CSV table of C-alpha atoms and ligand atoms in Angstrom, one decimal:
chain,number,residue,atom,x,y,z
A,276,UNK,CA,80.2,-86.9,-119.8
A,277,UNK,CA,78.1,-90.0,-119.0
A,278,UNK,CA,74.9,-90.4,-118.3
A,279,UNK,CA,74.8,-90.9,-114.4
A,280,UNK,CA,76.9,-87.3,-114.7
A,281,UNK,CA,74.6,-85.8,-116.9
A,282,UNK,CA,72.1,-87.2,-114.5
A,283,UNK,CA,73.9,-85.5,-111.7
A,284,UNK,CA,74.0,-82.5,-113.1
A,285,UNK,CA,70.9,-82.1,-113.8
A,286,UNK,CA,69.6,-82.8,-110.7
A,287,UNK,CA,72.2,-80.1,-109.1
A,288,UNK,CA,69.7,-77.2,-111.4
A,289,UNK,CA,66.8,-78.6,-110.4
A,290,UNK,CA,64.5,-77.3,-106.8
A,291,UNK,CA,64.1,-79.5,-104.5
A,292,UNK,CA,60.6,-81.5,-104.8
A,293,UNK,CA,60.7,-81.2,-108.8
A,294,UNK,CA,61.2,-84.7,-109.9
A,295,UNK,CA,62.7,-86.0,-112.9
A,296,UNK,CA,61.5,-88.2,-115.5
A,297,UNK,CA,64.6,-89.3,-117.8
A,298,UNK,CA,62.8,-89.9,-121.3
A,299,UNK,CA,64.4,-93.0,-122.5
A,300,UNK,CA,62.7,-93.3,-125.3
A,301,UNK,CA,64.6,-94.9,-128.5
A,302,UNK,CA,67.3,-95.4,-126.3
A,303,UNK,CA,68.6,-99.1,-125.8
A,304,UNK,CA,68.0,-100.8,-122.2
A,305,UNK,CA,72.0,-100.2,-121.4
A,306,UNK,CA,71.5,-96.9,-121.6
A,307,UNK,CA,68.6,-96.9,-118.8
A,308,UNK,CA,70.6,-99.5,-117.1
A,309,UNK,CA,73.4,-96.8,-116.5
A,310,UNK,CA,70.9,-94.3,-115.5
A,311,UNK,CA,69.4,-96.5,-113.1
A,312,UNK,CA,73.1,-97.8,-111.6
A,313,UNK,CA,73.3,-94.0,-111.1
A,314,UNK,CA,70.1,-93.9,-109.0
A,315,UNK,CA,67.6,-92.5,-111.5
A,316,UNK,CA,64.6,-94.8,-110.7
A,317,UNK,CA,62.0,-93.2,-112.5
A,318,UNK,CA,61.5,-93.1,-116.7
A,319,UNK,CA,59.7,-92.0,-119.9
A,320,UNK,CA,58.3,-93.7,-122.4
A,321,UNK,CA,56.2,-93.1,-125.4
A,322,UNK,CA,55.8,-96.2,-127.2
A,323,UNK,CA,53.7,-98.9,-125.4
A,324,UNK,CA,55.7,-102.2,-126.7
A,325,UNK,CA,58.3,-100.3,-126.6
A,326,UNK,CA,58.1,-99.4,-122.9
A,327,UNK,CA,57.1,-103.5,-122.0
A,328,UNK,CA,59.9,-104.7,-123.9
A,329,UNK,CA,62.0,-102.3,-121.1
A,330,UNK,CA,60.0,-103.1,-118.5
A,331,UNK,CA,60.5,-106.9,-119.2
A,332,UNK,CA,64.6,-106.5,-118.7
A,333,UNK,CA,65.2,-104.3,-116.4
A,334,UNK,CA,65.1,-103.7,-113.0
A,335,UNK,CA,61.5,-104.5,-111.3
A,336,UNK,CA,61.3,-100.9,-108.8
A,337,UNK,CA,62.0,-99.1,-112.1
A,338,UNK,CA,58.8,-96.7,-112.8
A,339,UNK,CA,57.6,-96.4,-115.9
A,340,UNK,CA,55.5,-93.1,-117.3
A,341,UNK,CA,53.8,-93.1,-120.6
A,342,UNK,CA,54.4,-90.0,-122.3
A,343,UNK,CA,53.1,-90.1,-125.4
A,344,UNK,CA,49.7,-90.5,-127.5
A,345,UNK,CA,48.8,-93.7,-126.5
A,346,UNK,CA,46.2,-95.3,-128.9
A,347,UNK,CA,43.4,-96.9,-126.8
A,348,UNK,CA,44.3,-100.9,-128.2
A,349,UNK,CA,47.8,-100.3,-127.3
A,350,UNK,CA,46.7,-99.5,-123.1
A,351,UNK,CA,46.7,-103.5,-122.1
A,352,UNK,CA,50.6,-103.6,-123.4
A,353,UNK,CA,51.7,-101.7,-120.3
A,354,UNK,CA,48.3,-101.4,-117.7
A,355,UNK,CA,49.9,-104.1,-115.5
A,356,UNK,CA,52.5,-101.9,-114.6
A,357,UNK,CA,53.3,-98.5,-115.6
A,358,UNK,CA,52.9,-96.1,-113.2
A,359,UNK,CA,51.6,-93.1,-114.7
A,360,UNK,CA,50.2,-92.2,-117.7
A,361,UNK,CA,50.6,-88.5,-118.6
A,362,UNK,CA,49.0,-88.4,-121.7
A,363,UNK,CA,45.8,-88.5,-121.4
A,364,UNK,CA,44.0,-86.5,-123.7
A,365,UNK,CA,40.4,-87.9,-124.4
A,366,UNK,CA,37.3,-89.0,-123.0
A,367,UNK,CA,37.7,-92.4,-125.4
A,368,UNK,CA,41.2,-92.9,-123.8
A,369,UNK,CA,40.1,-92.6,-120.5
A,370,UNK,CA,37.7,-95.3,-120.4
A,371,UNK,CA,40.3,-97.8,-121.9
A,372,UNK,CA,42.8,-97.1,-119.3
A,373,UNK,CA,39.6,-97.5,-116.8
A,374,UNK,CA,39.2,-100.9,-118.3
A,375,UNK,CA,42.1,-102.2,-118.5
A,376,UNK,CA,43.0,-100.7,-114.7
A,377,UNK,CA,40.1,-102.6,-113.1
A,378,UNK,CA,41.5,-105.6,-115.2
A,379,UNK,CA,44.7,-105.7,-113.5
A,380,UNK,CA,42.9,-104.8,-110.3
A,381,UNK,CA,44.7,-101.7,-109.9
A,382,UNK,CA,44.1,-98.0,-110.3
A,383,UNK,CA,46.1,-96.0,-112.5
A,384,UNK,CA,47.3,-92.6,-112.2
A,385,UNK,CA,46.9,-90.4,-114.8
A,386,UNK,CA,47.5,-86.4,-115.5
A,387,UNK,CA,45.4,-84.3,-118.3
A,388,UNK,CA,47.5,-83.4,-121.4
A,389,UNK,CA,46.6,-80.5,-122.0
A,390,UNK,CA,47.2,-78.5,-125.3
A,391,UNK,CA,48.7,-74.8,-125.2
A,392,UNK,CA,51.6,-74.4,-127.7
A,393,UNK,CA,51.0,-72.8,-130.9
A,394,UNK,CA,51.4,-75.9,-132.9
A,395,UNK,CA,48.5,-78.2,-134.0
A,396,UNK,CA,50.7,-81.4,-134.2
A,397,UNK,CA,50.9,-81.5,-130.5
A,398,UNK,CA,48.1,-83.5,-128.4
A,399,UNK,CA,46.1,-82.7,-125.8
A,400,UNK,CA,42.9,-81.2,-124.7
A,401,UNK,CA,41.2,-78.1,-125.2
A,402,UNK,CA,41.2,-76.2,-121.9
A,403,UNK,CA,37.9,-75.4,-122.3
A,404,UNK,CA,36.6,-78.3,-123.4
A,405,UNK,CA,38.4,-80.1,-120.8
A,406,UNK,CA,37.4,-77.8,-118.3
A,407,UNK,CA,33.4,-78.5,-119.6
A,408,UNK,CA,34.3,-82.4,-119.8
A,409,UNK,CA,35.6,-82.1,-115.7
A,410,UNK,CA,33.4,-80.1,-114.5
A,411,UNK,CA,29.9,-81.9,-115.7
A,412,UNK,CA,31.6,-85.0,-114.0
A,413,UNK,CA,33.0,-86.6,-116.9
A,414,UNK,CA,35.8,-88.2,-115.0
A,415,UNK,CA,33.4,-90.0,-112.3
A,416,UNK,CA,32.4,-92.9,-113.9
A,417,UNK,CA,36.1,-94.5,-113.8
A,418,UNK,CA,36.7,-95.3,-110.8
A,419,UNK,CA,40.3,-96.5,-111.9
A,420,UNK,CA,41.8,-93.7,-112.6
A,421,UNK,CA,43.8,-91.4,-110.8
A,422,UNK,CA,43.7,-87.7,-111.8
A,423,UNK,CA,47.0,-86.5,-110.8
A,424,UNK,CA,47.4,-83.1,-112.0
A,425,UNK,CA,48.2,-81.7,-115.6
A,426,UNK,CA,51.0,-82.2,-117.9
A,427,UNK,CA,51.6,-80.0,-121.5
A,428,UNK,CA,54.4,-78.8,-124.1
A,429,UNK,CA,55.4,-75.5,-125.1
A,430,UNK,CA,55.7,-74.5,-128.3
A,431,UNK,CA,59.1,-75.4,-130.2
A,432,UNK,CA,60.1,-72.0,-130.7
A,433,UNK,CA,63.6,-69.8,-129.0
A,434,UNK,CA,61.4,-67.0,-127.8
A,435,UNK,CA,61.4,-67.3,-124.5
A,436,UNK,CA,58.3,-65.2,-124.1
A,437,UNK,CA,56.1,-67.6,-126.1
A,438,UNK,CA,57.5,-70.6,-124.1
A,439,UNK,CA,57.0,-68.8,-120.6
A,440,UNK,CA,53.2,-67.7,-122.0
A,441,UNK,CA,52.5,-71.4,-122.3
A,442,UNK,CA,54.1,-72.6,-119.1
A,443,UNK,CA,52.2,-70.0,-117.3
A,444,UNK,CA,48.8,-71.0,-119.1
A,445,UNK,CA,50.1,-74.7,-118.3
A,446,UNK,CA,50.4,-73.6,-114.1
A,447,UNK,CA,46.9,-71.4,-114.6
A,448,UNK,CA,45.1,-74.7,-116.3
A,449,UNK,CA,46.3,-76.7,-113.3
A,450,UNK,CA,45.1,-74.1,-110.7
A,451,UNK,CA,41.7,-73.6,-112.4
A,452,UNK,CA,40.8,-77.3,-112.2
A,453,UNK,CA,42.5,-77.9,-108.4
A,454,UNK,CA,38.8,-77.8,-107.0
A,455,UNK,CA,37.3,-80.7,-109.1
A,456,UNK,CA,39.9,-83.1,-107.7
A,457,UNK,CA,41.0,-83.6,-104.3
A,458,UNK,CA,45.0,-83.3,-103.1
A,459,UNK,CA,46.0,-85.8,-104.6
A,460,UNK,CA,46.1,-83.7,-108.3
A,461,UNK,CA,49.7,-82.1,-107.2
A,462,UNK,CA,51.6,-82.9,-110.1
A,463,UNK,CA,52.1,-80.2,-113.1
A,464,UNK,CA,54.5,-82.4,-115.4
A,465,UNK,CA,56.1,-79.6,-117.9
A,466,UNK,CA,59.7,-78.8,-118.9
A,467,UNK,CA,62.3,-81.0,-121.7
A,468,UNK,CA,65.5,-80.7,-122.3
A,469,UNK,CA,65.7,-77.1,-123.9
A,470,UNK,CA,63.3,-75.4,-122.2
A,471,UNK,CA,63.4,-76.8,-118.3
A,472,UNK,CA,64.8,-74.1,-116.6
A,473,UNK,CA,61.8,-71.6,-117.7
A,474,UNK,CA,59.0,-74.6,-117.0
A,475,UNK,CA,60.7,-74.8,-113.4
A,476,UNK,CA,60.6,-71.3,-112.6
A,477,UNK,CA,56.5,-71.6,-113.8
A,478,UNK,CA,56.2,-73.9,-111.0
A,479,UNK,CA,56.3,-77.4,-112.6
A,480,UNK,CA,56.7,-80.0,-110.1
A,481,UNK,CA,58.0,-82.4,-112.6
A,482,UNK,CA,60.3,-82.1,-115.8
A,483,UNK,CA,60.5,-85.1,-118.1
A,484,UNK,CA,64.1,-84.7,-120.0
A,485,UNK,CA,65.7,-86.7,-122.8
A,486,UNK,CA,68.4,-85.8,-125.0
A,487,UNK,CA,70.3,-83.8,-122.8
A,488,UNK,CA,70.7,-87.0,-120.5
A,489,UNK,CA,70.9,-89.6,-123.2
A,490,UNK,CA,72.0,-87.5,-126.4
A,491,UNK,CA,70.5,-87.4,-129.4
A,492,UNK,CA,67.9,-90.3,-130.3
A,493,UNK,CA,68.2,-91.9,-133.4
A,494,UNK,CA,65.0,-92.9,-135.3
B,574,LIG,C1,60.5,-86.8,-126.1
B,574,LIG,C2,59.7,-86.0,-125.1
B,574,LIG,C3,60.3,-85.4,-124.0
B,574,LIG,C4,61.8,-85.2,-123.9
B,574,LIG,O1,62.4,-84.4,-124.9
B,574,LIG,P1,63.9,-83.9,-124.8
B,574,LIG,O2,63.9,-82.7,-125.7
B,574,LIG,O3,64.7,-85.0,-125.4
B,574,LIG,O4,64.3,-83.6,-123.4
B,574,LIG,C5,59.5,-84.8,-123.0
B,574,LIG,N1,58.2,-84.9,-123.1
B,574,LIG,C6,57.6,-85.5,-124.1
B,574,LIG,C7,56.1,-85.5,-124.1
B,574,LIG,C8,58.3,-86.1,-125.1
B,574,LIG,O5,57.6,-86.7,-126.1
């Protein structure tokens, strides 16, 4: 099948108002070009150079999301343009994409990674800690950035219990924090290729999806 039918059929599963990030990550610009001659406008990244490189050839309305741990020297590579970053999982990081936002005179938007799988190799915050870090105002001082809503990973596993326990905790994290941000936090990015279907009946408004668009990347 090829991508932009891959595309398609993906898109046929998913509710309407659930968008779809195609994680393009590792995968050459032809392969996004094909994507994008098949409509899909918006992509995911998790390498800064990487993602500018993209950016650099290809088409201009193309919008790029960071997706992975971005390290806070590596922000400048792709503040002029990306338009979200969804991995934002520190107080540290935050103030570098504040900086380099009122740089580029723009503001940013951003969602809270936040970490609930079982796993310690994944990133994100503490809920609790996060909640803390909110709630005392920690997020006031930068003024360019966007809180958008909250983005997370399940834990690599087949039982589908343990994947729909984090997706839940994912939707509850998202509701818990709704009144420290105004309506513009509407965005609860969670859901890859294996696991989707489960994120998008736990309510995720956005699923970010790789390999089962572009195949299998190759390291
Ligand atoms: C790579 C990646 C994805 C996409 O994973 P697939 O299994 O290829 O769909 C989604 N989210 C994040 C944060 C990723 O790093």
């Amino acid at each position: 099948m090829s991508i932009g039918n891959k595309i398609a059929a993906v898109r046929r599963t998913l509710p309407a108002g659930v968008e779809l990030v195609a994680v393009s990550k590792y995968h050459p610009a032809e392969a996004i070009r094909e994507a994008y001659d098949a409509g899909q406008r918006v992509f995911g990244e998790n390498r800064p150079q990487e993602m500018k490189a993209k950016h650099e050839i290809l088409p201009r309305d193309i919008e790029w999301r960071m997706i992975g741990h971005l390290q806070t020297n590596k922000v400048k590579y792709i503040a002029p343009f990306v338009s979200m970053i969804e991995s934002l999982d520190s107080e540290r990081l935050a103030a570098a994409i504040d900086k380099e936002a009122a740089k580029n005179g723009r503001t940013i938007d951003c969602l809270l990674e936040i970490h609930v799988a079982d796993e310690d190799t994944k990133s994100g915050w503490d809920y609790d800690e996060l909640d803390a870090f909110v709630r005392g105002g920690g997020f006031d001082a930068y003024r360019n950035i966007r809180i958008r809503g909250v983005m997370g990973m399940a834990t690599n596993t087949d039982d589908e219990t343990v994947i729909r326990r984090d997706f839940m905790r994912l939707a509850e994290c998202k509701r818990s924090l709704a009144d420290c941000f105004g309506p513009e936090f509407d965005t609860l990015s969670m859901g890859m290729s294996d696991d989707y279907p489960i994120a998008v009946e736990c309510g995720s408004t956005e699923v970010r999806i790789g390999s089962e668009i572009f195949g299998a990347r190759e390291y």
